[in-house]
Short mmCIF file of C-alpha atoms in Angstrom, two decimals:
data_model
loop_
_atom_site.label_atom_id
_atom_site.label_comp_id
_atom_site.label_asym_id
_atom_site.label_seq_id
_atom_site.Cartn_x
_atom_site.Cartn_y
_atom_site.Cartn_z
CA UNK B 228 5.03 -9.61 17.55
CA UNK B 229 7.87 -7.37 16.07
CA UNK B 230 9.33 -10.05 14.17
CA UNK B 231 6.22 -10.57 12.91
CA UNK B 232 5.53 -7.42 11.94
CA UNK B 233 8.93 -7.07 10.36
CA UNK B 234 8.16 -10.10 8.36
CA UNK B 235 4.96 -8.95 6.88
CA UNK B 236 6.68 -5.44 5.73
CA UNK B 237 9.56 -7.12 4.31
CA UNK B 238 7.49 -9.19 2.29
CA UNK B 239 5.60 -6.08 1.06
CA UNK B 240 9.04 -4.53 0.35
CA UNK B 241 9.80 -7.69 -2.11
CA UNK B 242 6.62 -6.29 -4.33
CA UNK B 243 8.27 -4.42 -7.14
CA UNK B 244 5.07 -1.93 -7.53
CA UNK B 245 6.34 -0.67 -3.56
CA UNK B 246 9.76 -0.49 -5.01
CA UNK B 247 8.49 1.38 -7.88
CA UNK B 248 6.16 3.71 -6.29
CA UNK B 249 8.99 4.48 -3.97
CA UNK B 250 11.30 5.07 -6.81
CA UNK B 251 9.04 7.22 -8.48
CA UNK B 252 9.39 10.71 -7.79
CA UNK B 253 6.42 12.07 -8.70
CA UNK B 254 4.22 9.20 -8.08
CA UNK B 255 5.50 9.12 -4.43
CA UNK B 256 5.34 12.50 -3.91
CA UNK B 257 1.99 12.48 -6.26
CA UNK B 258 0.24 10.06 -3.40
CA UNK B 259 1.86 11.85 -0.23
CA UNK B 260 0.30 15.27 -1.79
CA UNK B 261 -3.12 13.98 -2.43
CA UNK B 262 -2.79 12.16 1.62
CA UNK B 263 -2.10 15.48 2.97
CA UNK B 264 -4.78 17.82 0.95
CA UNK B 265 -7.20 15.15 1.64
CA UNK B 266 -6.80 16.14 5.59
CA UNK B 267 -8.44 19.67 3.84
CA UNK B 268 -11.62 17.85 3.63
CA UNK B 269 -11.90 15.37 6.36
CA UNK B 270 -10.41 17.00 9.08
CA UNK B 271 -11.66 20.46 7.65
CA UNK B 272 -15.26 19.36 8.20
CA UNK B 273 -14.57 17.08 11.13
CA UNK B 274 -13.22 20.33 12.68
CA UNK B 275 -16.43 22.34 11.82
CA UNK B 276 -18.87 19.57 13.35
CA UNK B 277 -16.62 19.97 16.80
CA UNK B 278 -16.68 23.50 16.41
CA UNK B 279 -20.51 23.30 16.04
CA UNK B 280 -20.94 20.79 18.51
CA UNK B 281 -18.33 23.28 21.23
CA UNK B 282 -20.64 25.97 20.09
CA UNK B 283 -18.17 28.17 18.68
CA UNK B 284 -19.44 27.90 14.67
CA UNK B 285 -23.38 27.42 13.21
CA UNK B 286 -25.21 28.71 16.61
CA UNK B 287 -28.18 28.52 14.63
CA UNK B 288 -28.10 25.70 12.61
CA UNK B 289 -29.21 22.32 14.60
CA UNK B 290 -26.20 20.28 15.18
CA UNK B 291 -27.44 16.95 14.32
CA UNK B 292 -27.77 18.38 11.05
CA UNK B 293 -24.82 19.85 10.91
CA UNK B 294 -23.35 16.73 11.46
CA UNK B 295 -25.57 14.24 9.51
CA UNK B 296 -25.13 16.93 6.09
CA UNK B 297 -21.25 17.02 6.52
CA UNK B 298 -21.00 13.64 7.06
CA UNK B 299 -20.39 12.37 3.04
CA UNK B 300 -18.06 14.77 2.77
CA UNK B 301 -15.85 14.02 5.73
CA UNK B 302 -16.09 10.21 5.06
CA UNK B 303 -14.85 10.60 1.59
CA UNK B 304 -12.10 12.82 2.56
CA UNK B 305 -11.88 9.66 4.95
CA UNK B 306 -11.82 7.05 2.27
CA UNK B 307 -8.92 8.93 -0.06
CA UNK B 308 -6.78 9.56 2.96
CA UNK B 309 -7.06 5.75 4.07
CA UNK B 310 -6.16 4.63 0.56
CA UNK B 311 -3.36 6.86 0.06
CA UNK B 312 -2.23 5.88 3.87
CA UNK B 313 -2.13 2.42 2.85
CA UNK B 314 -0.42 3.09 -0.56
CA UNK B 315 2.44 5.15 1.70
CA UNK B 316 2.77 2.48 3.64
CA UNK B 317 3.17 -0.15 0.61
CA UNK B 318 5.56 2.22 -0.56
CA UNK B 319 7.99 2.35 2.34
CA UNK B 320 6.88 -0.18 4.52
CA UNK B 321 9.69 -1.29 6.56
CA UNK B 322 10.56 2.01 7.70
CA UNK B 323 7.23 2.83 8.50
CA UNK B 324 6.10 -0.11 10.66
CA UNK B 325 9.53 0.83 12.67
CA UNK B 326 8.45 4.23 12.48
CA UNK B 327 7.38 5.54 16.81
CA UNK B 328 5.40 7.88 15.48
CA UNK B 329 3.38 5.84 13.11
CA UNK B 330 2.69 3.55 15.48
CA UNK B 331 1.32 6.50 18.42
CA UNK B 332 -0.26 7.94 15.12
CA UNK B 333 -2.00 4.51 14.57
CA UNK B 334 -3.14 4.38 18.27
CA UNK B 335 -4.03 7.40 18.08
CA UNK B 336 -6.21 6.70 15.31
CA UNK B 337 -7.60 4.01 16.95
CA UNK B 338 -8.54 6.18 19.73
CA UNK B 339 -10.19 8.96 17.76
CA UNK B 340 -12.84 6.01 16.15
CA UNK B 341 -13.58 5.05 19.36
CA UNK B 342 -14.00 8.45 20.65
CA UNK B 343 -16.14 8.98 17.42
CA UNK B 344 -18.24 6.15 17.86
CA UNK B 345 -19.12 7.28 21.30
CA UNK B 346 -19.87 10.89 20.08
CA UNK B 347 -22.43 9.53 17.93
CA UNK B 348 -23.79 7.04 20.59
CA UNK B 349 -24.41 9.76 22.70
CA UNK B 350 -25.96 11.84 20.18
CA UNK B 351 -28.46 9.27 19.42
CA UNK B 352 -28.91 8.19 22.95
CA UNK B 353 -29.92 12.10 23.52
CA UNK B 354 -32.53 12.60 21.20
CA UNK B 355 -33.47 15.64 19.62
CA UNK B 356 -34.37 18.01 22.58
CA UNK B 357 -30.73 19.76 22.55
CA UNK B 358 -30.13 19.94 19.05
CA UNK B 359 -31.01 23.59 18.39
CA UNK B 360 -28.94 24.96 21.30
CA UNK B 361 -26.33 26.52 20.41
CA UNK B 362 -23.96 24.43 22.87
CA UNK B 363 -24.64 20.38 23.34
CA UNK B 364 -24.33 18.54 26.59
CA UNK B 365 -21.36 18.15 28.52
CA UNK B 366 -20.59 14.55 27.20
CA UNK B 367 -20.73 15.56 23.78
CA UNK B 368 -18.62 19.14 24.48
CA UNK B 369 -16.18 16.65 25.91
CA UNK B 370 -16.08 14.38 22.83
CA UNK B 371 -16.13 17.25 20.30
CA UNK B 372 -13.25 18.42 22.45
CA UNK B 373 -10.98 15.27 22.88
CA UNK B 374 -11.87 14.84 18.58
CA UNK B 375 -10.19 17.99 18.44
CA UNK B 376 -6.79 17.64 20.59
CA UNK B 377 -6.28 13.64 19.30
CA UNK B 378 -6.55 15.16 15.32
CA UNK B 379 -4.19 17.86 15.71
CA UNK B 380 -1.89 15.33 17.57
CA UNK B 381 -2.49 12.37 14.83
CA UNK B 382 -1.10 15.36 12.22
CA UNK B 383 2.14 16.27 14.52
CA UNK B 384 2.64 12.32 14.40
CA UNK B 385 2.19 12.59 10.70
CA UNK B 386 4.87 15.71 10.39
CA UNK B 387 7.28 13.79 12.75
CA UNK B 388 7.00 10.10 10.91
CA UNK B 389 9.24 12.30 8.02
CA UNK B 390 12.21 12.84 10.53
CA UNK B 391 14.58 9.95 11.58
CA UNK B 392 15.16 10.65 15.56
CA UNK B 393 14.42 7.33 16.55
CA UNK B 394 14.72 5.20 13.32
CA UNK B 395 15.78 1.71 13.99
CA UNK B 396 19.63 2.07 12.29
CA UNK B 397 20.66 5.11 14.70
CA UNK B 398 20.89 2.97 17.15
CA UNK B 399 17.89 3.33 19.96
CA UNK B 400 17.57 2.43 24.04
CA UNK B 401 15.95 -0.67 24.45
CA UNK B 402 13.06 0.98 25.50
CA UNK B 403 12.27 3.23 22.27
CA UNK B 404 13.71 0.11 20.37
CA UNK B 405 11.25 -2.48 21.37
CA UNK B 406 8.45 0.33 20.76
CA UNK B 407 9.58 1.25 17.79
CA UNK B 408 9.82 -2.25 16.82
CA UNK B 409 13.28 -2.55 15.90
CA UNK B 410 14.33 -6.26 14.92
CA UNK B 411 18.06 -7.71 16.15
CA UNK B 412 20.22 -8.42 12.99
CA UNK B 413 17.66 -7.14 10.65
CA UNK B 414 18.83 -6.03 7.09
CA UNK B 415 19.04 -2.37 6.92
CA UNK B 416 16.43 -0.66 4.67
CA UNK Z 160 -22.66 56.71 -4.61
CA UNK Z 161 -19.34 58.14 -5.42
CA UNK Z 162 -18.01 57.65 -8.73
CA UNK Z 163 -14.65 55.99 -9.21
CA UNK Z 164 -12.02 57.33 -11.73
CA UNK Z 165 -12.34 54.24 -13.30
CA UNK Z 166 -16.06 54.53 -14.10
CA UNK Z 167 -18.59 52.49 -13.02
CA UNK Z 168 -16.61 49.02 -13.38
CA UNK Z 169 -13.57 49.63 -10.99
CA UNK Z 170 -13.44 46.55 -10.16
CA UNK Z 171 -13.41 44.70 -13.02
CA UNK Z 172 -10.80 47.01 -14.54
CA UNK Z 173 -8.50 46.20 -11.64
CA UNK Z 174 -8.75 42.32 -11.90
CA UNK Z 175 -8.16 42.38 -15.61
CA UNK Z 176 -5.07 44.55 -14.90
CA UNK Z 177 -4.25 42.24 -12.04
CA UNK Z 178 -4.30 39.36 -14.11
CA UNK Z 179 -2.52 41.11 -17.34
CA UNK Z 180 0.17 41.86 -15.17
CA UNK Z 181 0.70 38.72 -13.22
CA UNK Z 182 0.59 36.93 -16.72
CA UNK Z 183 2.79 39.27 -18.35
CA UNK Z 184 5.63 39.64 -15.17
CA UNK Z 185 5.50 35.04 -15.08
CA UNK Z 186 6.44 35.35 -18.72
CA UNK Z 187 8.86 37.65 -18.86
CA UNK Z 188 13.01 37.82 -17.36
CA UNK Z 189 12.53 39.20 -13.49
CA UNK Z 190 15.71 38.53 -12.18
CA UNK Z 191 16.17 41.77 -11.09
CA UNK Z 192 13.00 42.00 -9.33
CA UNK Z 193 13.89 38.63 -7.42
CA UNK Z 194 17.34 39.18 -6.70
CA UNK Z 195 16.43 42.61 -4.77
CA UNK Z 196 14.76 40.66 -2.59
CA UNK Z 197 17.32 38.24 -1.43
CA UNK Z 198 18.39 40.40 1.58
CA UNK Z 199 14.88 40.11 3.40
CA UNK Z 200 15.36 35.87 2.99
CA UNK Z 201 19.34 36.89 4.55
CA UNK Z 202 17.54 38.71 6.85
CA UNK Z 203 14.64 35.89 7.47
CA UNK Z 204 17.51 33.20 8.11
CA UNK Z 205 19.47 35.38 11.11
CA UNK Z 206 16.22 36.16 12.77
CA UNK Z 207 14.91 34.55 15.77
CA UNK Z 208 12.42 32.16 13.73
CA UNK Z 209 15.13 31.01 11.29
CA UNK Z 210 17.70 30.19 14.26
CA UNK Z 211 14.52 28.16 15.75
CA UNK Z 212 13.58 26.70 12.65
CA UNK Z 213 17.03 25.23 11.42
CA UNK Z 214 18.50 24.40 14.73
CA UNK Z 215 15.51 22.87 16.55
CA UNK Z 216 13.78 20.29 14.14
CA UNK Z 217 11.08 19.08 16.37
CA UNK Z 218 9.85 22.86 16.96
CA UNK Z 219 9.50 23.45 13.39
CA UNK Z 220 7.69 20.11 12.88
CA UNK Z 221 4.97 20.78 15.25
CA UNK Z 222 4.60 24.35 13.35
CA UNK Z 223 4.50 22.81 10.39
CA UNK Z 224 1.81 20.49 11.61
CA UNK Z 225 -0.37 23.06 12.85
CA UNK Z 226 -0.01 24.89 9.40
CA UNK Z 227 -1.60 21.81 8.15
CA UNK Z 228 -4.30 22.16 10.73
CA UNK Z 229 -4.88 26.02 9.51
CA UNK Z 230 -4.85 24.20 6.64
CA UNK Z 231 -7.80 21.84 7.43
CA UNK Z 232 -9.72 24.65 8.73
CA UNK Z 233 -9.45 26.38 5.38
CA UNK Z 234 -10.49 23.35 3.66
CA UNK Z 235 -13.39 22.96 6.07
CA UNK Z 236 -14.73 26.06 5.61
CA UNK Z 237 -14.13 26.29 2.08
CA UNK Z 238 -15.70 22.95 1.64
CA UNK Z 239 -19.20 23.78 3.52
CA UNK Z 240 -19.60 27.53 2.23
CA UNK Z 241 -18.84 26.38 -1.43
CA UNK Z 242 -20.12 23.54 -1.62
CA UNK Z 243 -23.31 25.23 -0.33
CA UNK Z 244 -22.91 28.03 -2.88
CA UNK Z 245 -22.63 25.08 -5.52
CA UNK Z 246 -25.93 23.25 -3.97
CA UNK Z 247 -23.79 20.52 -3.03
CA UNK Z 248 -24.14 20.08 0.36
CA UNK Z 249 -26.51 21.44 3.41
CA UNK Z 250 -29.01 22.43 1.09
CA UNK Z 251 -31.48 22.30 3.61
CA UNK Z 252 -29.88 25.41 5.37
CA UNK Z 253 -30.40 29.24 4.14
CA UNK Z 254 -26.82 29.85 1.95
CA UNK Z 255 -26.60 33.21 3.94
CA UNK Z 256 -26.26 30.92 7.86
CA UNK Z 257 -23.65 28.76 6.38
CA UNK Z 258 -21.43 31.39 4.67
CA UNK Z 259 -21.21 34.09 7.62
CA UNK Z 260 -20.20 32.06 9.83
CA UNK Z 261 -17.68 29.79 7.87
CA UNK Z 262 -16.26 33.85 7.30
CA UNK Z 263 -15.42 34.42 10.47
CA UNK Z 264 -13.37 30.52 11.26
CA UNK Z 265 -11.81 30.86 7.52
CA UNK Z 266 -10.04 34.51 8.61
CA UNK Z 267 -8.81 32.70 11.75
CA UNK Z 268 -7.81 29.67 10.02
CA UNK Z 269 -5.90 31.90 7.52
CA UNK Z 270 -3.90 33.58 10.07
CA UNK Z 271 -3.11 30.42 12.03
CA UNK Z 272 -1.52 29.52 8.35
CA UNK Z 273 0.00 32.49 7.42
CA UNK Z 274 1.60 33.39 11.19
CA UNK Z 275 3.08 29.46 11.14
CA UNK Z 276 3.86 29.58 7.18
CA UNK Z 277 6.06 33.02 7.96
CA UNK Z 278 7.76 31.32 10.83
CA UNK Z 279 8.61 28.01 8.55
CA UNK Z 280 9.44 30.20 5.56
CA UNK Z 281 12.79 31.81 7.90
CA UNK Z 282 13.34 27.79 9.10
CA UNK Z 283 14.09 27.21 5.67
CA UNK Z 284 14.59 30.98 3.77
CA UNK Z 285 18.12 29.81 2.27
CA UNK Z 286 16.17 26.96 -0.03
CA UNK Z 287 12.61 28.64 -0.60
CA UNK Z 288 14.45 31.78 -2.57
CA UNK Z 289 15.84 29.53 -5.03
CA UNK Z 290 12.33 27.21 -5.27
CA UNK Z 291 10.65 28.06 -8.49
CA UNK Z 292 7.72 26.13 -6.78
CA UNK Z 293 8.08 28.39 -3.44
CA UNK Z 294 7.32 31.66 -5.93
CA UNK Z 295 4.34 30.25 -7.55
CA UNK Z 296 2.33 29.30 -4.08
CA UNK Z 297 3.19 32.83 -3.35
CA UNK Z 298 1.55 34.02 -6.21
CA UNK Z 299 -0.97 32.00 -6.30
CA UNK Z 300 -1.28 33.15 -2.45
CA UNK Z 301 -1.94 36.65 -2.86
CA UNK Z 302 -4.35 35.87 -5.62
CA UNK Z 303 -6.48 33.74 -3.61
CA UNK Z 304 -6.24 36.24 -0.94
CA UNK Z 305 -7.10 38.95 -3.34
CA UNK Z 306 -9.79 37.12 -4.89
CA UNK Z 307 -11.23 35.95 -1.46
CA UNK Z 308 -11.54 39.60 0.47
CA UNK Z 309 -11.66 41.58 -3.16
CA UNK Z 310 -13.89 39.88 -4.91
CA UNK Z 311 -15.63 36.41 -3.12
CA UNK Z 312 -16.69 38.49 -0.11
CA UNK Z 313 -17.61 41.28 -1.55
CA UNK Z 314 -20.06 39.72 -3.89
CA UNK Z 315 -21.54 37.37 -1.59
CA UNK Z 316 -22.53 40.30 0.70
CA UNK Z 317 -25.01 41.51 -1.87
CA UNK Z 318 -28.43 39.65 -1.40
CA UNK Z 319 -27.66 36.51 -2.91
CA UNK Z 320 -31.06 36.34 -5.32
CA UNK Z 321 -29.60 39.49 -6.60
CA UNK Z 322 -26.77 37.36 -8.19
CA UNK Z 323 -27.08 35.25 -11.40
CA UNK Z 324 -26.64 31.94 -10.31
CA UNK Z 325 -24.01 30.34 -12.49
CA UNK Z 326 -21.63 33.43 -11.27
CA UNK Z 327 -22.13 32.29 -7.99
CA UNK Z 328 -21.64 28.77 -8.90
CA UNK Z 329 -18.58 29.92 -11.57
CA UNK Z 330 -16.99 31.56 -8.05
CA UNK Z 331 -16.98 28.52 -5.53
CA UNK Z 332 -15.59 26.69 -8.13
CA UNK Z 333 -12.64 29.23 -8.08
CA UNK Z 334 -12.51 29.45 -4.72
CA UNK Z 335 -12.13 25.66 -3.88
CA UNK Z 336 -9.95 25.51 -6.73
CA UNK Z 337 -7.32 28.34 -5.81
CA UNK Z 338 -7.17 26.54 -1.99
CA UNK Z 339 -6.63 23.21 -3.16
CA UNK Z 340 -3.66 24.81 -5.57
CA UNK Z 341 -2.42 26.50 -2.90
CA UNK Z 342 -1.56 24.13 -0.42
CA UNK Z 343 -0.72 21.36 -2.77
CA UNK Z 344 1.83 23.92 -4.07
CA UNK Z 345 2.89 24.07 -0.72
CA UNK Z 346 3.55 20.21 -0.24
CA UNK Z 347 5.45 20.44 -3.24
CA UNK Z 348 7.83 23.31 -1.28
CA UNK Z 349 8.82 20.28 1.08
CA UNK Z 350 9.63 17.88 -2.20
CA UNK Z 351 12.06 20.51 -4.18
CA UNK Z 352 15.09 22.12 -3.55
CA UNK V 4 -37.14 50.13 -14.96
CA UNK V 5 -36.00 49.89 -18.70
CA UNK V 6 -34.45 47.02 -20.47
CA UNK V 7 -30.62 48.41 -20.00
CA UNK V 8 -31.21 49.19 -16.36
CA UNK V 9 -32.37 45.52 -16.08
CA UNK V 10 -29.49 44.16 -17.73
CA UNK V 11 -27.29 46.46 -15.64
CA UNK V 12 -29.03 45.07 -12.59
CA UNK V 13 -27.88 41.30 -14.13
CA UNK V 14 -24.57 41.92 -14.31
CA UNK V 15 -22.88 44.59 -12.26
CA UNK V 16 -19.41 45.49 -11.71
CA UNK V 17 -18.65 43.01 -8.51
CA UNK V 18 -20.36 39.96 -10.91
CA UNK V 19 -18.12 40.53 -13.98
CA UNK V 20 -15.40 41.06 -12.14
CA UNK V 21 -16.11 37.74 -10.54
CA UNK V 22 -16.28 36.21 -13.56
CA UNK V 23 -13.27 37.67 -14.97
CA UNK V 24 -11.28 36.59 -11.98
CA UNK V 25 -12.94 32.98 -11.45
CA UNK V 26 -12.13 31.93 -15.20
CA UNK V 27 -8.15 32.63 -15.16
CA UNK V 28 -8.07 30.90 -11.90
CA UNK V 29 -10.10 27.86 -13.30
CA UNK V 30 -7.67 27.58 -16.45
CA UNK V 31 -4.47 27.90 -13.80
CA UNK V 32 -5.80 24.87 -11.55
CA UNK V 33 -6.57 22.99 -15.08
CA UNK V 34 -3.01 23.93 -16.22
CA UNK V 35 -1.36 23.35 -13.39
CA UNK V 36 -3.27 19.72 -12.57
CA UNK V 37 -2.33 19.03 -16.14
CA UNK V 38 1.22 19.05 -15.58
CA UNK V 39 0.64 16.64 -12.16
CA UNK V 40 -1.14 13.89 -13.43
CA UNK V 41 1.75 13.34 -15.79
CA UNK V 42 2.62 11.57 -12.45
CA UNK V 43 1.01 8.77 -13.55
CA UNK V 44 2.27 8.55 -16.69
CA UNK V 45 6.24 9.15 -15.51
CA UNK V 46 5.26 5.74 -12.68
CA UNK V 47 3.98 3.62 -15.96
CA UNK V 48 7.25 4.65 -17.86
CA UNK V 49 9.28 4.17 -14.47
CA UNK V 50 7.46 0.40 -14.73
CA UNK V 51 7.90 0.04 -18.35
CA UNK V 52 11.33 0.99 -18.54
CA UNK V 53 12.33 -1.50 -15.58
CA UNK V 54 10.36 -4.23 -17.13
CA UNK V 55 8.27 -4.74 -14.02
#
């Protein structure tokens, strides 16, 4: 599965618009800035619907529409981070495929659309009859909650991809190696 | 109503000296002004944060990760109270709900940033001093702070109908604007030096 | 309420200021966006140089 992996991003690598985007200074930098501040916008309002939902912001404003209004917002804060994710990626992508922490940040990812999709299951399921309270049911509290913590740890993976503790060429235990996805006699990038 | 010295339009008098003077002190020689200053960054890189944040590199990551979570608060809050003010979004909610209680999560959300910003800024006081870039998100700081709690707030604690619309509209645009400068000026920090 | 009073009421101290203080700040984020998109142009001229 590694090899396979490493393949694919060494085939990207060959592209010269990842070579040049990587070369770039400001284009690079240009994309990484517009990836971060985009976390202002979908996190920032993904944050206020947990908030509502935990009861701690908008007491008086019904949550499902709290939700439902902010929901454009968040999703196209959503749909510029994704796009400047994958452009990152294109950019640098053998490092980044044997990057730990961008592959926990990618579970992690993972994890927060499932726990998503089951917020909003549950908010359907439940009707209308809480949605003026100013705290929701204990399922959703949870959800709202667990939203919360797996964000602010997908952003610490984020921070950490930057720093090289357990890049491939430093020379790794098996363990972290094999995670990490660290290829035997691969070409150093 | 007590009378200011300045007459009846205080306020306005100050920002347009505000904004004379920040003008006039970005275009003219302050090296003396800067270089007076260099002890405190000395001072910021032997203190307990600055030991922290050079010799431990994980401990100023995670920081620096949940500065970008005070961050996403700002943005959050700046999002849904302006974009309200602009008619944007949430329009079926009174204007007045949506931006007292983005208030109170914004001041939070700026001193998560700040407190985390001031421990990253001794992590890496040596390079910031000399950053160009590092002087300009301070500037532009302290003028979106002074805008937010001297002007923004202010205003929108009259009775909105009482304002003319297109000044309301004229100041979310500023508001969102100034953010958005601010912390990409801030991702450029990590690009320079 | 006379016609200056009115005006007054329009436009009071807190709203110019407002708009005194929103403008320069919507000029620096124009400025200072300005000068980042040239981003784009410095990749094209990376690409064009390189004959990409």
């Amino acid at each position: 599965m590694n090899q396979v992996i490493y393949n694919f991003a060494v085939w990207l690598d060959g592209f010269e618009w990842s070579t040049a985007m990587h070369e770039s200074y400001y284009m690079y930098n240009w994309v990484e800035s517009t990836h971060v501040l985009t976390l202002m916008v979908s996190l920032g309002v993904l944050f206020l619907i947990d908030l509502r939902m935990l009861g701690i912001a908008f007491p008086n404003v019904p949550s499902t529409q709290i939700a439902r209004r902010l929901n454009l917002p968040m999703w196209i804060g959503f749909g510029v981070a994704i796009t400047t994710g994958l452009l990152l990626f294109y950019a640098i992508p053998v490092r980044n495929s044997q990057s730990l922490w961008f592959r926990v940040k990618l579970v992690l990812l993972v994890c927060a659309g499932i726990n998503a999709y089951l917020l909003h299951k549950r908010m359907n399921e439940s009707g209308s009859s809480w949605e003026n309270d100013a705290v929701a049911p204990k399922q959703i509290r949870t959800s709202a909650a667990v939203s919360l913590g797996l964000w602010t740890t997908i952003v610490i993976c984020g921070r950490f991809i930057a720093y090289d503790w357990f890049d491939c060429e430093l020379g790794q235990s098996a363990f972290i190696s094999f995670v990490a996805g660290c290829v035997d006699g691969q070409t150093q990038f | 109503m007590p009378t200011s010295i300045l007459g009846p339009y205080t306020r306005t008098i100050i920002a347009a000296a505000l904004v004379v003077v920040t003008i006039v002190f970005c275009l003219t020689i302050r090296i003396p002004v800067h270089t007076s200053i260099e002890p405190l960054f000395d001072w910021m890189t032997a203190s307990w944060f600055g030991y922290i944040g050079t010799t431990w590199g994980a401990a100023f990551a995670v920081v620096e990760a949940f500065h970008l979570v005070g961050l996403a608060f700002i943005g959050g809050t700046v999002v849904a109270s302006d974009g309200r003010l602009l008619g944007l979004i949430l329009t079926d909610q009174p204007p007045r709900a949506i931006i007292d209680k983005t208030y109170r999560i914004f001041n939070w959300a700026l001193i998560l940033t700040l407190s985390t910003g001031i421990f990253m800024a001794c992590g890496v006081a040596g390079k910031i001093y000399f950053l160009k870039v590092f002087w300009y998100k301070m500037l532009t700081l302290c003028a979106g702070m002074l805008f937010e709690y001297g002007i923004r707030r202010p205003l929108l604690e009259k009775e909105l109908e009482d304002i003319n619309p297109w000044v309301l509209k004229l100041t979310a645009v500023a508001s969102v604007m100034v953010w958005f400068t601010v912390a990409a000026l801030g991702r450029w920090i990590g690009y320079s030096g | 309420m006379n016609e200056e009073n009115k005006t007054e009421a329009k436009l009071d101290d807190i709203q110019i200021a407002a708009i005194v203080s929103s403008s320069v700040f919507v000029v620096w984020f124009v400025v200072y966006w300005f000068f980042q998109i040239q981003a784009v142009r410095e990749l094209f001229e990376f690409v064009r140089v390189n004959n990409f």
